[in-house]
Coordinates of C-alpha atoms in Angstrom, one line a residue:
Chain A
X260 CA 53.0 14.4 196.1
X261 CA 52.1 12.6 199.3
X262 CA 54.8 12.8 202.3
X263 CA 55.5 8.9 203.1
X264 CA 58.0 9.2 205.9
X265 CA 60.5 6.0 205.6
X266 CA 61.7 5.9 208.9
X267 CA 59.8 7.2 212.4
X268 CA 62.1 10.2 213.4
X269 CA 62.5 11.9 216.7
X270 CA 61.5 15.0 214.6
X271 CA 57.5 15.9 214.9
X272 CA 57.6 18.2 212.0
X273 CA 56.4 15.9 209.4
X274 CA 53.0 15.0 210.5
X275 CA 52.0 18.5 211.3
X276 CA 53.2 19.3 207.5
X277 CA 51.4 16.8 206.1
X278 CA 48.4 18.2 208.2
X279 CA 49.0 21.4 206.9
X280 CA 49.4 20.3 203.5
X281 CA 45.9 18.8 203.7
X282 CA 44.5 21.5 205.1
X283 CA 45.8 23.7 202.3
X284 CA 44.4 21.1 199.7
X285 CA 41.2 21.2 201.0
X286 CA 41.1 24.6 201.6
X287 CA 41.9 25.2 197.9
X288 CA 39.5 22.5 196.6
X289 CA 36.6 24.5 198.0
X290 CA 37.8 27.7 197.0
X291 CA 37.8 26.3 193.4
X292 CA 34.1 24.8 193.8
X293 CA 33.0 28.3 195.2
X294 CA 34.5 30.0 192.0
X295 CA 33.1 27.2 189.7
X296 CA 29.6 27.5 191.3
X297 CA 29.7 31.2 190.9
X298 CA 31.4 32.0 187.2
X299 CA 31.3 28.6 185.7
X300 CA 34.1 26.3 184.9
X301 CA 35.7 28.7 182.2
X302 CA 36.1 31.3 184.5
X303 CA 38.3 29.4 186.9
X304 CA 42.0 30.5 186.5
X305 CA 45.1 29.3 188.6
X306 CA 45.6 32.9 189.3
X307 CA 41.8 33.9 190.5
X308 CA 42.0 30.4 192.4
X309 CA 45.4 31.5 194.6
X310 CA 43.8 34.8 195.0
X311 CA 40.6 33.6 196.5
X312 CA 42.2 30.9 198.5
X313 CA 45.1 33.2 199.7
X314 CA 48.0 31.8 199.0
X315 CA 51.0 32.1 196.2
X316 CA 50.1 30.8 192.7
X317 CA 53.2 28.9 193.1
X318 CA 51.3 26.8 195.9
X319 CA 48.5 26.1 193.3
X320 CA 50.6 24.7 190.7
X321 CA 53.1 22.9 193.3
X322 CA 49.6 21.6 194.6
X323 CA 47.9 20.5 191.4
X324 CA 50.5 20.9 188.4
X325 CA 48.1 22.4 186.0
X326 CA 44.9 23.5 185.5
X327 CA 44.0 20.1 184.0
X328 CA 45.1 18.7 187.2
X329 CA 42.8 20.7 189.0
X330 CA 40.0 19.8 187.3
X331 CA 40.9 16.0 187.6
X332 CA 41.5 16.5 191.2
X333 CA 37.9 18.2 191.4
X334 CA 36.4 15.1 189.3
X335 CA 38.4 12.4 191.4
X336 CA 35.7 11.5 193.6
X337 CA 32.8 11.2 191.3
X338 CA 35.2 10.0 188.6
X339 CA 36.0 7.2 191.2
X340 CA 32.4 6.6 192.0
X341 CA 31.6 6.4 188.5
X342 CA 34.4 3.9 187.9
X343 CA 33.5 1.8 190.9
X344 CA 29.5 1.6 189.4
X345 CA 31.1 0.0 186.3
X346 CA 33.6 -2.5 187.9
X347 CA 32.0 -3.2 191.2
X348 CA 28.6 -1.9 191.2
X349 CA 25.1 -3.5 191.2
X350 CA 23.4 -4.7 187.7
X351 CA 23.3 -3.9 184.9
X352 CA 25.9 -1.4 185.2
X353 CA 28.0 -4.1 186.9
X354 CA 28.6 -7.5 187.0
X355 CA 25.9 -9.8 187.3
X356 CA 24.3 -8.8 183.7
X357 CA 24.8 -9.8 180.2
X358 CA 27.5 -8.2 178.3
X359 CA 25.1 -6.2 176.3
X360 CA 22.9 -5.1 179.4
X361 CA 26.1 -3.6 180.9
X362 CA 27.2 -2.0 177.5
X363 CA 24.2 -0.1 177.6
X364 CA 23.9 0.7 180.9
X365 CA 27.5 1.8 180.6
X366 CA 26.6 4.4 178.1
X367 CA 23.7 5.4 179.7
X368 CA 25.5 6.2 183.1
X369 CA 28.6 7.9 180.9
X370 CA 26.2 10.0 179.3
X371 CA 24.5 11.3 182.8
X372 CA 28.0 11.9 184.3
X373 CA 29.2 14.1 181.6
X374 CA 25.7 16.0 181.6
X375 CA 25.8 16.2 185.5
X376 CA 29.7 17.4 185.4
X377 CA 29.4 19.1 182.1
X378 CA 32.3 21.4 181.9
X379 CA 34.6 20.1 184.4
X380 CA 34.6 17.1 182.5
X381 CA 35.8 18.7 179.3
X382 CA 38.2 20.9 181.1
X383 CA 39.8 17.8 182.8
X384 CA 40.1 16.1 179.4
X385 CA 41.5 18.8 177.2
X386 CA 45.1 18.2 177.4
X387 CA 44.6 17.8 173.2
X388 CA 46.8 14.9 172.6
X389 CA 47.1 13.4 175.7
X390 CA 43.4 13.1 176.5
X391 CA 42.8 9.7 175.3
X392 CA 45.8 8.2 177.4
X393 CA 44.6 9.5 181.0
X394 CA 43.9 6.8 182.9
X395 CA 40.2 7.1 183.1
X396 CA 39.6 7.3 179.5
X397 CA 42.0 4.1 179.3
X398 CA 39.7 2.0 181.9
X399 CA 36.6 2.9 180.4
X400 CA 37.7 1.6 176.6
X401 CA 39.1 -1.5 178.4
X402 CA 35.8 -2.1 180.0
X403 CA 34.0 -1.6 176.8
X404 CA 36.5 -4.1 175.1
X405 CA 36.0 -6.7 177.6
X406 CA 32.0 -6.2 177.5
X407 CA 32.5 -6.7 173.5
X408 CA 34.4 -9.8 173.8
X409 CA 32.4 -11.3 176.7
X410 CA 29.7 -10.6 174.4
X411 CA 31.2 -12.4 171.1
X412 CA 32.4 -9.4 169.2
X413 CA 35.6 -11.1 167.7
X414 CA 36.7 -8.5 165.0
X415 CA 39.5 -6.1 166.9
X416 CA 37.4 -5.8 169.9
X417 CA 40.1 -3.2 171.3
X418 CA 39.7 -0.7 168.3
X419 CA 35.9 -1.4 168.3
X420 CA 36.0 0.0 171.8
X421 CA 38.0 2.8 170.8
X422 CA 35.4 3.7 168.2
X423 CA 32.7 3.0 170.6
X424 CA 34.0 5.4 173.1
X425 CA 34.5 8.2 170.5
X426 CA 30.4 8.5 170.3
X427 CA 30.6 9.1 174.3
X428 CA 33.2 12.1 174.0
X429 CA 31.9 14.7 176.5
X430 CA 32.5 17.6 174.1
X431 CA 30.3 16.0 171.5
X432 CA 27.5 15.0 174.2
X433 CA 27.6 18.8 175.8
X434 CA 27.5 20.3 172.1
X435 CA 24.6 18.0 170.9
X436 CA 22.5 18.7 174.4
X437 CA 23.1 22.7 174.7
X438 CA 23.6 23.9 170.7
X439 CA 21.7 21.2 168.9
X440 CA 19.0 20.8 171.7
X441 CA 19.0 17.1 171.5
X442 CA 17.1 15.3 174.4
X443 CA 19.6 13.0 176.6
X444 CA 17.3 10.5 176.2
X445 CA 17.9 10.5 172.4
X446 CA 21.4 10.2 172.9
X447 CA 20.9 7.0 175.6
X448 CA 18.7 5.6 172.9
X449 CA 21.3 5.9 170.0
X450 CA 23.8 4.5 172.2
X451 CA 21.5 1.6 173.2
X452 CA 20.7 1.0 169.4
X453 CA 24.6 1.3 168.7
X454 CA 25.9 -1.3 170.9
X455 CA 22.9 -3.5 170.1
X456 CA 23.3 -3.4 166.6
X457 CA 27.5 -4.0 167.6
X458 CA 27.3 -7.0 169.6
X459 CA 24.1 -8.3 167.6
X460 CA 20.7 -8.8 168.8
X461 CA 19.6 -11.3 171.3
Chain B
X208 CA 35.6 38.7 151.3
X209 CA 35.6 38.9 147.5
X210 CA 34.7 41.9 145.2
X211 CA 31.8 41.7 143.1
X212 CA 31.2 44.7 141.1
X213 CA 27.5 45.6 140.9
X214 CA 27.6 47.7 138.0
X215 CA 30.3 48.3 135.5
X216 CA 32.1 51.5 136.1
X217 CA 34.0 53.6 134.0
X218 CA 37.1 53.4 136.7
X219 CA 39.7 50.9 136.1
X220 CA 40.4 50.5 139.9
X221 CA 38.5 47.7 141.1
X222 CA 39.9 45.3 138.6
X223 CA 43.4 46.1 139.3
X224 CA 42.5 45.8 143.0
X225 CA 41.2 42.5 142.5
X226 CA 44.2 41.1 140.6
X227 CA 46.5 42.7 143.6
X228 CA 44.2 41.0 146.2
X229 CA 44.4 37.6 144.3
X230 CA 48.3 37.9 144.1
X231 CA 48.3 38.7 147.7
X232 CA 46.6 35.9 148.7
X233 CA 48.3 33.1 146.7
X234 CA 51.3 34.5 147.9
X235 CA 50.5 34.4 151.3
X236 CA 49.2 30.7 150.8
X237 CA 52.5 29.8 149.3
X238 CA 54.2 31.0 152.2
X239 CA 52.2 29.4 154.6
X240 CA 52.8 26.0 152.6
X241 CA 56.6 26.5 152.5
X242 CA 56.6 27.3 156.1
X243 CA 54.7 24.1 157.2
X244 CA 56.9 22.3 155.0
X245 CA 59.9 23.2 156.8
X246 CA 58.6 23.3 160.3
X247 CA 55.2 21.4 160.8
X248 CA 51.7 22.7 161.2
X249 CA 52.4 23.6 165.0
X250 CA 54.9 26.0 164.3
X251 CA 53.0 28.0 161.9
X252 CA 51.6 31.5 163.3
X253 CA 50.0 34.7 161.8
X254 CA 53.0 36.7 162.8
X255 CA 55.8 34.1 161.3
X256 CA 53.2 34.3 158.0
X257 CA 53.4 38.0 157.9
X258 CA 57.3 38.0 158.1
X259 CA 57.8 35.4 155.8
X260 CA 55.4 37.1 153.1
X261 CA 56.9 40.5 153.7
X262 CA 53.6 42.0 154.8
X263 CA 51.9 43.2 158.0
X264 CA 49.9 41.1 160.2
X265 CA 46.9 43.0 160.0
X266 CA 47.1 42.0 156.1
X267 CA 46.9 38.4 157.5
X268 CA 44.2 38.8 159.7
X269 CA 42.1 40.6 157.3
X270 CA 42.8 38.0 154.6
X271 CA 41.9 34.9 156.9
X272 CA 40.1 36.3 159.9
X273 CA 42.0 33.8 162.2
X274 CA 44.4 31.0 162.4
X275 CA 41.9 28.3 162.0
X276 CA 40.6 30.2 158.8
X277 CA 43.8 30.3 157.1
X278 CA 44.2 26.5 158.1
X279 CA 40.9 25.9 156.3
X280 CA 41.8 27.8 153.4
X281 CA 44.9 25.6 152.9
X282 CA 42.7 22.7 153.1
X283 CA 40.1 24.0 151.1
X284 CA 41.3 22.5 147.7
X285 CA 41.5 19.1 149.0
X286 CA 38.1 19.3 151.5
X287 CA 36.6 20.3 148.1
X288 CA 38.1 17.3 145.9
X289 CA 37.0 14.8 149.1
X290 CA 33.6 16.1 148.9
X291 CA 33.1 16.2 145.1
X292 CA 34.2 12.4 145.6
X293 CA 31.4 11.3 148.2
X294 CA 28.7 13.7 146.5
X295 CA 29.6 13.4 142.6
X296 CA 32.4 10.8 142.0
X297 CA 32.8 7.2 141.0
X298 CA 31.0 4.6 142.9
X299 CA 31.5 2.8 145.7
X300 CA 32.5 6.2 147.3
X301 CA 29.8 8.2 144.8
X302 CA 26.3 7.5 143.7
X303 CA 25.9 3.8 142.3
X304 CA 26.5 1.5 145.1
X305 CA 24.3 0.3 147.4
X306 CA 24.0 2.3 151.1
X307 CA 26.4 0.1 152.7
X308 CA 29.1 0.1 149.8
X309 CA 29.2 3.8 150.2
X310 CA 29.3 4.3 153.5
X311 CA 32.2 1.5 154.0
X312 CA 34.0 3.7 151.1
X313 CA 33.2 7.3 152.9
X314 CA 35.0 6.1 156.1
X315 CA 38.0 4.5 154.3
X316 CA 38.3 7.8 152.1
X317 CA 37.9 9.9 155.3
X318 CA 40.4 8.0 157.1
X319 CA 43.1 8.2 154.4
X320 CA 42.4 12.3 153.8
X321 CA 42.9 12.5 158.1
X322 CA 46.0 10.6 157.8
X323 CA 47.4 12.5 154.5
X324 CA 46.9 16.0 155.7
X325 CA 47.2 15.1 159.3
X326 CA 48.0 18.2 161.7
X327 CA 46.3 20.8 158.9
X328 CA 42.9 18.8 159.4
X329 CA 43.2 18.9 163.5
X330 CA 44.4 22.4 163.5
X331 CA 41.5 23.9 160.9
X332 CA 38.9 22.3 163.0
X333 CA 40.2 23.2 166.4
X334 CA 37.6 26.0 167.1
X335 CA 36.9 23.8 170.2
X336 CA 32.9 24.2 170.6
X337 CA 32.4 25.3 166.9
X338 CA 34.2 22.5 165.1
X339 CA 31.0 20.4 165.0
X340 CA 29.1 23.1 163.3
X341 CA 31.9 23.6 160.4
X342 CA 30.1 23.4 156.9
X343 CA 32.5 20.4 156.3
X344 CA 31.5 18.5 159.5
X345 CA 27.9 18.9 159.0
X346 CA 28.1 17.8 155.1
X347 CA 29.7 14.5 156.0
X348 CA 27.4 14.2 158.7
X349 CA 24.4 14.6 156.7
X350 CA 25.9 12.4 153.7
X351 CA 26.3 9.6 156.4
X352 CA 22.7 10.2 157.6
X353 CA 21.0 10.2 154.0
X354 CA 23.2 6.8 153.6
X355 CA 21.7 5.2 156.9
X356 CA 18.3 6.2 155.6
X357 CA 18.9 4.7 152.5
X358 CA 20.0 1.5 154.1
X359 CA 16.9 1.2 156.3
X360 CA 18.4 2.4 159.3
X361 CA 14.9 3.9 160.8
X362 CA 16.0 5.0 164.4
X363 CA 17.0 8.1 164.8
X364 CA 19.5 8.3 161.9
X365 CA 20.6 12.1 162.5
X366 CA 21.7 11.4 165.9
X367 CA 23.4 7.8 164.5
X368 CA 25.4 9.8 162.2
X369 CA 26.4 12.3 164.6
X370 CA 27.8 9.2 166.6
X371 CA 29.4 7.2 163.5
X372 CA 31.3 10.4 162.3
X373 CA 32.6 11.1 166.1
X374 CA 34.6 7.4 165.4
X375 CA 36.4 9.4 162.3
X376 CA 37.5 12.0 164.5
X377 CA 41.0 13.6 163.5
X378 CA 42.3 14.0 166.7
X379 CA 41.4 10.1 167.7
X380 CA 42.6 9.0 164.2
X381 CA 45.9 10.4 164.3
X382 CA 46.5 9.7 167.9
X383 CA 45.8 6.1 167.5
X384 CA 48.2 5.6 164.3
X385 CA 51.0 8.3 165.8
X386 CA 50.7 7.1 169.5
X387 CA 49.5 3.8 169.7
X388 CA 51.0 2.5 166.3
X389 CA 47.6 1.5 164.9
X390 CA 47.8 0.3 161.4
X391 CA 46.0 2.6 159.2
X392 CA 43.9 -0.8 157.8
X393 CA 42.8 -1.7 161.0
X394 CA 41.1 1.7 161.4
X395 CA 39.3 1.3 158.1
X396 CA 38.3 -2.4 158.8
X397 CA 36.8 -1.6 162.2
X398 CA 34.8 1.7 160.5
X399 CA 33.6 -1.5 157.8
X400 CA 32.8 -3.8 160.6
X401 CA 30.9 -1.1 162.8
X402 CA 28.7 0.4 159.7
X403 CA 28.1 -3.3 158.4
X404 CA 26.7 -4.2 161.8
X405 CA 24.7 -0.7 162.1
X406 CA 23.1 -1.4 158.7
X407 CA 22.7 -4.9 159.1
X408 CA 24.9 -7.8 157.2
X409 CA 23.4 -8.3 153.7

């Protein structure tokens, strides 16, 4: 999507175009955030966004590809912060704690993240069959797999990581809290219990 | 939906109507199964079904309520057999085996069931937010909870059951087998490993 000049040209156009595109993108994202704040994620449509931002619908689709693409762009800053936290952050989420401590912290952070960003996470993942293949989901699964291996879990750690991350499915977590009234601390405690039992008590 | 006469009446109408309704229902279900066999579940629409069965679209909606309702009706015989298996069937799935043996058998049976009925299960569950509240899902979760309690798991067994059944999510299982090429036996083995570690090795 981004414009990468291959050779410096005499024409001043590309840089100006790039600035325009960046401004347009920010305007669209701001409009989207306003609409979500006012009416919730469910009510956000590509049409509504185009109207709010005063651009054509085609522009919105060219920019984000799809409604899911828009959601992922909206989330990308917070998702990047979340990923940085478990990859490079301070322990126990980041390196420097035991595998079990890091697993426990990972689930707690993920649950807090899903409950904070709620419907946005769900909307960004709702490409049905493909949602298991989005880079963020694969990265989380791979992270859990590496921690399982580090914790001495040698029975098919890849599939076990897939199973464990399924218990952190945003839709399931949101359903538990919103429809069944489960306290978030109970979700965190159940995750801790689950991974502690899987890796084996110290 | 079914017609229950409160008092025996002199009018022969209701019985004949009931027979007609039952015939219509069977004709619709047969047509639906044919369409699925020919084109797959995804291609089955209420319009297409009405046309195939030679009835109005309104009849199809009155009979099944929605596309999801139609899927659940199509599944109900096999779902009933699956439920009977874990509630009243022979051990290790049914009563008579240890809690751990029954849990292991439950997951294996569920994985086999999902892989056999594939898209039909997914379509029947795809009412988004409500899919966690369909009776079949609640029954499975309750069953797992009771086995966890019987197996001595006392830390929030209700939420632990919710987490464990999330790992048997049809969409996840189908994705693993179809897109990632995971052998079904590995899914069953991972479930066995998971519940064995959760309940504690014997």
